[in-house]
């Protein structure tokens, strides 16, 4: 069984889906969630994790120098000693020191094709550019912004969406299933 730590910054809907899948879904007996980390306190995802009996930990990033914050996070990660680190709406950029400590062990989900759009607001970008489909992308994290090796891509038809909220709702529904499917492939080494 792989030991997983999930990093979040907010809502935590992908985190919730992954935890549920480890407890009674397609990730059962494949991985165990040892902890959830947030760089913001009191966010919804932390409450969800606690309710699902997952230990949580917070280091507030705001007001800290980036270098100091990342050094504290790396110390904490080393204590956790996870097999994989899963980013689920984690809004900070990990330092090169952290990336180098965990090569091909950090995984992220992005709401758009990472070759076409990097960084924040992927659904807004897809909607504003009137795309018929957006490609949800699960990828390894390297030192660039959303440039790591792609694990899987999934098309979501957004051609009938009249509002950005619909795009996000439709996309998230797919993310929640697809992220766990990709993780299973990686954890089972397929
Ligand atoms: C998701 O759309 C994910 O693709 C992106 O950030 C959002 C996080 O949402 N990286 P949530 O916190 O998992 O609900």
mmCIF file of C-alpha atoms and ligand atoms in Angstrom:
data_model
loop_
_atom_site.group_PDB
_atom_site.id
_atom_site.type_symbol
_atom_site.label_atom_id
_atom_site.label_comp_id
_atom_site.label_asym_id
_atom_site.label_seq_id
_atom_site.Cartn_x
_atom_site.Cartn_y
_atom_site.Cartn_z
ATOM 1 C CA UNK A 1 0.000 0.000 0.000
ATOM 2 C CA UNK A 2 1.317 3.414 -0.956
ATOM 3 C CA UNK A 3 1.381 6.111 1.721
ATOM 4 C CA UNK A 4 -0.057 9.377 0.471
ATOM 5 C CA UNK A 5 -0.032 12.963 1.662
ATOM 6 C CA UNK A 6 -2.470 15.389 0.031
ATOM 7 C CA UNK A 7 -1.721 19.114 -0.229
ATOM 8 C CA UNK A 8 -4.638 21.547 -0.480
ATOM 9 C CA UNK A 9 -5.366 25.273 -0.178
ATOM 10 C CA UNK A 10 -9.150 25.448 -0.142
ATOM 11 C CA UNK A 11 -12.342 23.665 -1.060
ATOM 12 C CA UNK A 12 -10.857 20.190 -1.230
ATOM 13 C CA UNK A 13 -13.398 18.492 -3.475
ATOM 14 C CA UNK A 14 -10.724 16.435 -5.265
ATOM 15 C CA UNK A 15 -9.168 15.543 -1.925
ATOM 16 C CA UNK A 16 -12.570 14.389 -0.688
ATOM 17 C CA UNK A 17 -13.080 12.193 -3.753
ATOM 18 C CA UNK A 18 -9.638 10.610 -3.314
ATOM 19 C CA UNK A 19 -10.179 9.939 0.404
ATOM 20 C CA UNK A 20 -13.585 8.396 -0.321
ATOM 21 C CA UNK A 21 -12.034 6.203 -2.999
ATOM 22 C CA UNK A 22 -9.366 4.967 -0.578
ATOM 23 C CA UNK A 23 -11.997 4.217 2.024
ATOM 24 C CA UNK A 24 -14.501 2.427 -0.176
ATOM 25 C CA UNK A 25 -13.764 2.917 -3.861
ATOM 26 C CA UNK A 26 -11.209 2.166 -6.558
ATOM 27 C CA UNK A 27 -8.212 3.091 -4.388
ATOM 28 C CA UNK A 28 -9.152 0.778 -1.542
ATOM 29 C CA UNK A 29 -6.203 -1.417 -0.498
ATOM 30 C CA UNK A 30 -4.023 0.447 -3.013
ATOM 31 C CA UNK A 31 -3.119 3.510 -1.003
ATOM 32 C CA UNK A 32 -3.697 5.019 2.384
ATOM 33 C CA UNK A 33 -4.014 8.745 3.103
ATOM 34 C CA UNK A 34 -1.704 9.446 5.997
ATOM 35 C CA UNK A 35 -2.306 13.201 6.158
ATOM 36 C CA UNK A 36 -3.766 16.306 4.552
ATOM 37 C CA UNK A 37 -1.752 19.505 4.552
ATOM 38 C CA UNK A 38 -2.998 23.044 3.962
ATOM 39 C CA UNK A 39 -1.128 26.329 3.630
ATOM 40 C CA UNK A 40 -4.279 28.138 4.816
ATOM 41 C CA UNK A 41 -6.100 27.563 8.051
ATOM 42 C CA UNK A 42 -9.827 26.955 8.403
ATOM 43 C CA UNK A 43 -10.415 26.099 4.745
ATOM 44 C CA UNK A 44 -13.316 23.815 3.851
ATOM 45 C CA UNK A 45 -11.038 20.951 2.819
ATOM 46 C CA UNK A 46 -9.525 20.715 6.308
ATOM 47 C CA UNK A 47 -12.951 20.276 7.873
ATOM 48 C CA UNK A 48 -13.835 17.616 5.321
ATOM 49 C CA UNK A 49 -10.581 15.729 6.008
ATOM 50 C CA UNK A 50 -11.141 15.844 9.774
ATOM 51 C CA UNK A 51 -14.684 14.541 9.354
ATOM 52 C CA UNK A 52 -13.269 11.665 7.319
ATOM 53 C CA UNK A 53 -10.796 10.921 10.165
ATOM 54 C CA UNK A 54 -7.666 11.989 8.287
ATOM 55 C CA UNK A 55 -4.953 13.796 10.311
ATOM 56 C CA UNK A 56 -4.503 17.397 9.138
ATOM 57 C CA UNK A 57 -1.630 19.815 9.391
ATOM 58 C CA UNK A 58 -1.338 23.528 8.589
ATOM 59 C CA UNK A 59 1.623 25.806 7.969
ATOM 60 C CA UNK A 60 0.294 29.264 7.127
ATOM 61 C CA UNK A 61 2.180 30.537 4.102
ATOM 62 C CA UNK A 62 0.857 34.088 4.212
ATOM 63 C CA UNK A 63 3.320 36.498 5.778
ATOM 64 C CA UNK A 64 6.249 34.054 5.544
ATOM 65 C CA UNK A 65 9.136 34.401 3.118
ATOM 66 C CA UNK A 66 8.637 31.841 0.351
ATOM 67 C CA UNK A 67 11.969 30.223 1.149
ATOM 68 C CA UNK A 68 11.190 29.848 4.849
ATOM 69 C CA UNK A 69 7.719 28.517 4.202
ATOM 70 C CA UNK A 70 8.977 25.894 1.748
ATOM 71 C CA UNK A 71 11.775 24.865 4.120
ATOM 72 C CA UNK A 72 9.185 24.283 6.863
ATOM 73 C CA UNK A 73 7.008 22.332 4.457
ATOM 74 C CA UNK A 74 9.957 20.177 3.368
ATOM 75 C CA UNK A 75 10.798 19.405 7.008
ATOM 76 C CA UNK A 76 7.228 18.338 7.610
ATOM 77 C CA UNK A 77 7.137 16.230 4.446
ATOM 78 C CA UNK A 78 10.329 14.456 5.486
ATOM 79 C CA UNK A 79 8.727 13.527 8.799
ATOM 80 C CA UNK A 80 5.702 12.181 6.931
ATOM 81 C CA UNK A 81 7.897 10.250 4.512
ATOM 82 C CA UNK A 82 5.115 9.716 1.930
ATOM 83 C CA UNK A 83 5.439 7.473 -1.121
ATOM 84 C CA UNK A 84 3.519 10.065 -3.148
ATOM 85 C CA UNK A 85 2.454 13.681 -2.654
ATOM 86 C CA UNK A 86 -0.856 14.558 -4.264
ATOM 87 C CA UNK A 87 -1.689 18.178 -5.061
ATOM 88 C CA UNK A 88 -5.414 18.877 -4.997
ATOM 89 C CA UNK A 89 -6.073 22.579 -5.432
ATOM 90 C CA UNK A 90 -2.771 23.460 -3.742
ATOM 91 C CA UNK A 91 -2.198 27.061 -4.811
ATOM 92 C CA UNK A 92 1.485 27.555 -3.987
ATOM 93 C CA UNK A 93 4.481 26.745 -6.164
ATOM 94 C CA UNK A 94 6.665 24.053 -4.586
ATOM 95 C CA UNK A 95 10.332 24.994 -4.269
ATOM 96 C CA UNK A 96 12.974 23.219 -6.404
ATOM 97 C CA UNK A 97 14.311 21.682 -3.164
ATOM 98 C CA UNK A 98 10.978 19.950 -2.563
ATOM 99 C CA UNK A 99 10.624 18.841 -6.196
ATOM 100 C CA UNK A 100 14.157 17.406 -6.204
ATOM 101 C CA UNK A 101 13.518 15.489 -2.987
ATOM 102 C CA UNK A 102 10.532 13.711 -4.595
ATOM 103 C CA UNK A 103 11.225 13.147 -8.309
ATOM 104 C CA UNK A 104 8.183 11.592 -10.042
ATOM 105 C CA UNK A 105 6.464 11.353 -6.681
ATOM 106 C CA UNK A 106 4.421 14.559 -6.811
ATOM 107 C CA UNK A 107 1.220 14.535 -8.877
ATOM 108 C CA UNK A 108 -1.205 17.332 -9.793
ATOM 109 C CA UNK A 109 -4.526 17.751 -11.594
ATOM 110 C CA UNK A 110 -5.100 20.655 -13.966
ATOM 111 C CA UNK A 111 -8.464 21.651 -15.478
ATOM 112 C CA UNK A 112 -7.085 22.242 -18.962
ATOM 113 C CA UNK A 113 -4.572 20.907 -21.460
ATOM 114 C CA UNK A 114 -1.211 21.736 -19.839
ATOM 115 C CA UNK A 115 0.385 22.262 -23.256
ATOM 116 C CA UNK A 116 -2.108 25.068 -23.975
ATOM 117 C CA UNK A 117 -2.747 26.647 -20.600
ATOM 118 C CA UNK A 118 -0.648 26.755 -17.447
ATOM 119 C CA UNK A 119 -1.329 28.285 -14.054
ATOM 120 C CA UNK A 120 -4.602 29.418 -12.543
ATOM 121 C CA UNK A 121 -8.159 29.700 -13.900
ATOM 122 C CA UNK A 122 -8.102 26.868 -16.434
ATOM 123 C CA UNK A 123 -11.892 26.657 -16.659
ATOM 124 C CA UNK A 124 -12.231 30.419 -17.195
ATOM 125 C CA UNK A 125 -9.616 30.176 -19.922
ATOM 126 C CA UNK A 126 -11.477 27.327 -21.663
ATOM 127 C CA UNK A 127 -14.810 29.157 -21.394
ATOM 128 C CA UNK A 128 -13.475 32.528 -22.546
ATOM 129 C CA UNK A 129 -11.787 30.915 -25.524
ATOM 130 C CA UNK A 130 -15.070 29.202 -26.404
ATOM 131 C CA UNK A 131 -13.502 25.742 -26.424
ATOM 132 C CA UNK A 132 -15.849 22.866 -27.219
ATOM 133 C CA UNK A 133 -13.907 20.584 -24.907
ATOM 134 C CA UNK A 134 -11.426 21.060 -22.112
ATOM 135 C CA UNK A 135 -8.804 18.441 -21.402
ATOM 136 C CA UNK A 136 -8.459 17.606 -17.719
ATOM 137 C CA UNK A 137 -4.794 16.722 -17.259
ATOM 138 C CA UNK A 138 -3.150 14.687 -14.507
ATOM 139 C CA UNK A 139 0.617 15.104 -14.502
ATOM 140 C CA UNK A 140 3.796 14.724 -12.530
ATOM 141 C CA UNK A 141 5.100 17.944 -11.032
ATOM 142 C CA UNK A 142 8.503 19.159 -12.133
ATOM 143 C CA UNK A 143 10.262 22.475 -11.596
ATOM 144 C CA UNK A 144 8.214 24.318 -14.244
ATOM 145 C CA UNK A 145 4.642 25.553 -14.014
ATOM 146 C CA UNK A 146 2.402 22.679 -15.174
ATOM 147 C CA UNK A 147 5.167 21.327 -17.424
ATOM 148 C CA UNK A 148 5.635 17.861 -15.899
ATOM 149 C CA UNK A 149 5.114 14.552 -17.675
ATOM 150 C CA UNK A 150 1.457 13.837 -18.442
ATOM 151 C CA UNK A 151 -0.105 10.783 -16.791
ATOM 152 C CA UNK A 152 -3.557 11.095 -18.342
ATOM 153 C CA UNK A 153 -5.870 13.462 -20.191
ATOM 154 C CA UNK A 154 -9.647 13.375 -20.361
ATOM 155 C CA UNK A 155 -11.890 15.395 -22.658
ATOM 156 C CA UNK A 156 -14.891 17.117 -21.138
ATOM 157 C CA UNK A 157 -17.519 18.411 -23.545
ATOM 158 C CA UNK A 158 -18.340 21.973 -22.502
ATOM 159 C CA UNK A 159 -19.940 23.070 -25.777
ATOM 160 C CA UNK A 160 -23.408 23.312 -24.209
ATOM 161 C CA UNK A 161 -22.287 25.346 -21.158
ATOM 162 C CA UNK A 162 -23.779 28.835 -21.023
ATOM 163 C CA UNK A 163 -22.016 29.975 -17.865
ATOM 164 C CA UNK A 164 -18.587 29.470 -16.344
ATOM 165 C CA UNK A 165 -20.224 27.825 -13.312
ATOM 166 C CA UNK A 166 -21.562 25.072 -15.550
ATOM 167 C CA UNK A 167 -18.114 24.511 -17.049
ATOM 168 C CA UNK A 168 -16.578 24.143 -13.620
ATOM 169 C CA UNK A 169 -19.346 21.900 -12.340
ATOM 170 C CA UNK A 170 -19.079 19.598 -15.325
ATOM 171 C CA UNK A 171 -15.282 19.554 -15.198
ATOM 172 C CA UNK A 172 -15.056 18.868 -11.481
ATOM 173 C CA UNK A 173 -17.385 15.911 -11.785
ATOM 174 C CA UNK A 174 -14.940 14.373 -14.253
ATOM 175 C CA UNK A 175 -11.883 15.392 -12.170
ATOM 176 C CA UNK A 176 -13.232 13.579 -9.115
ATOM 177 C CA UNK A 177 -13.379 10.268 -10.963
ATOM 178 C CA UNK A 178 -10.451 10.660 -13.332
ATOM 179 C CA UNK A 179 -7.868 11.717 -10.716
ATOM 180 C CA UNK A 180 -8.344 8.491 -8.741
ATOM 181 C CA UNK A 181 -8.229 6.397 -11.940
ATOM 182 C CA UNK A 182 -4.863 7.945 -12.869
ATOM 183 C CA UNK A 183 -3.546 7.519 -9.331
ATOM 184 C CA UNK A 184 -4.480 3.869 -9.344
ATOM 185 C CA UNK A 185 -2.492 3.321 -12.529
ATOM 186 C CA UNK A 186 0.567 4.970 -11.038
ATOM 187 C CA UNK A 187 0.311 3.312 -7.637
ATOM 188 C CA UNK A 188 -0.147 -0.100 -9.213
ATOM 189 C CA UNK A 189 2.787 0.642 -11.518
ATOM 190 C CA UNK A 190 0.814 -0.153 -14.660
HETATM 191 C C1 LIG B 1 -9.483 21.891 -9.470
HETATM 192 O O1 LIG B 1 -10.190 22.410 -10.558
HETATM 193 C C2 LIG B 1 -8.118 21.401 -9.909
HETATM 194 O O2 LIG B 1 -8.077 20.930 -11.223
HETATM 195 C C3 LIG B 1 -7.270 22.654 -9.783
HETATM 196 O O3 LIG B 1 -7.775 23.323 -8.659
HETATM 197 C C4 LIG B 1 -9.139 22.971 -8.437
HETATM 198 C C5 LIG B 1 -9.225 22.458 -7.031
HETATM 199 O O4 LIG B 1 -10.544 22.227 -6.606
HETATM 200 N N1 LIG B 1 -5.869 22.332 -9.681
HETATM 201 P P1 LIG B 1 -10.807 21.436 -5.251
HETATM 202 O O5 LIG B 1 -10.090 22.199 -4.125
HETATM 203 O O6 LIG B 1 -10.265 20.045 -5.400
HETATM 204 O O7 LIG B 1 -12.284 21.455 -5.059
#
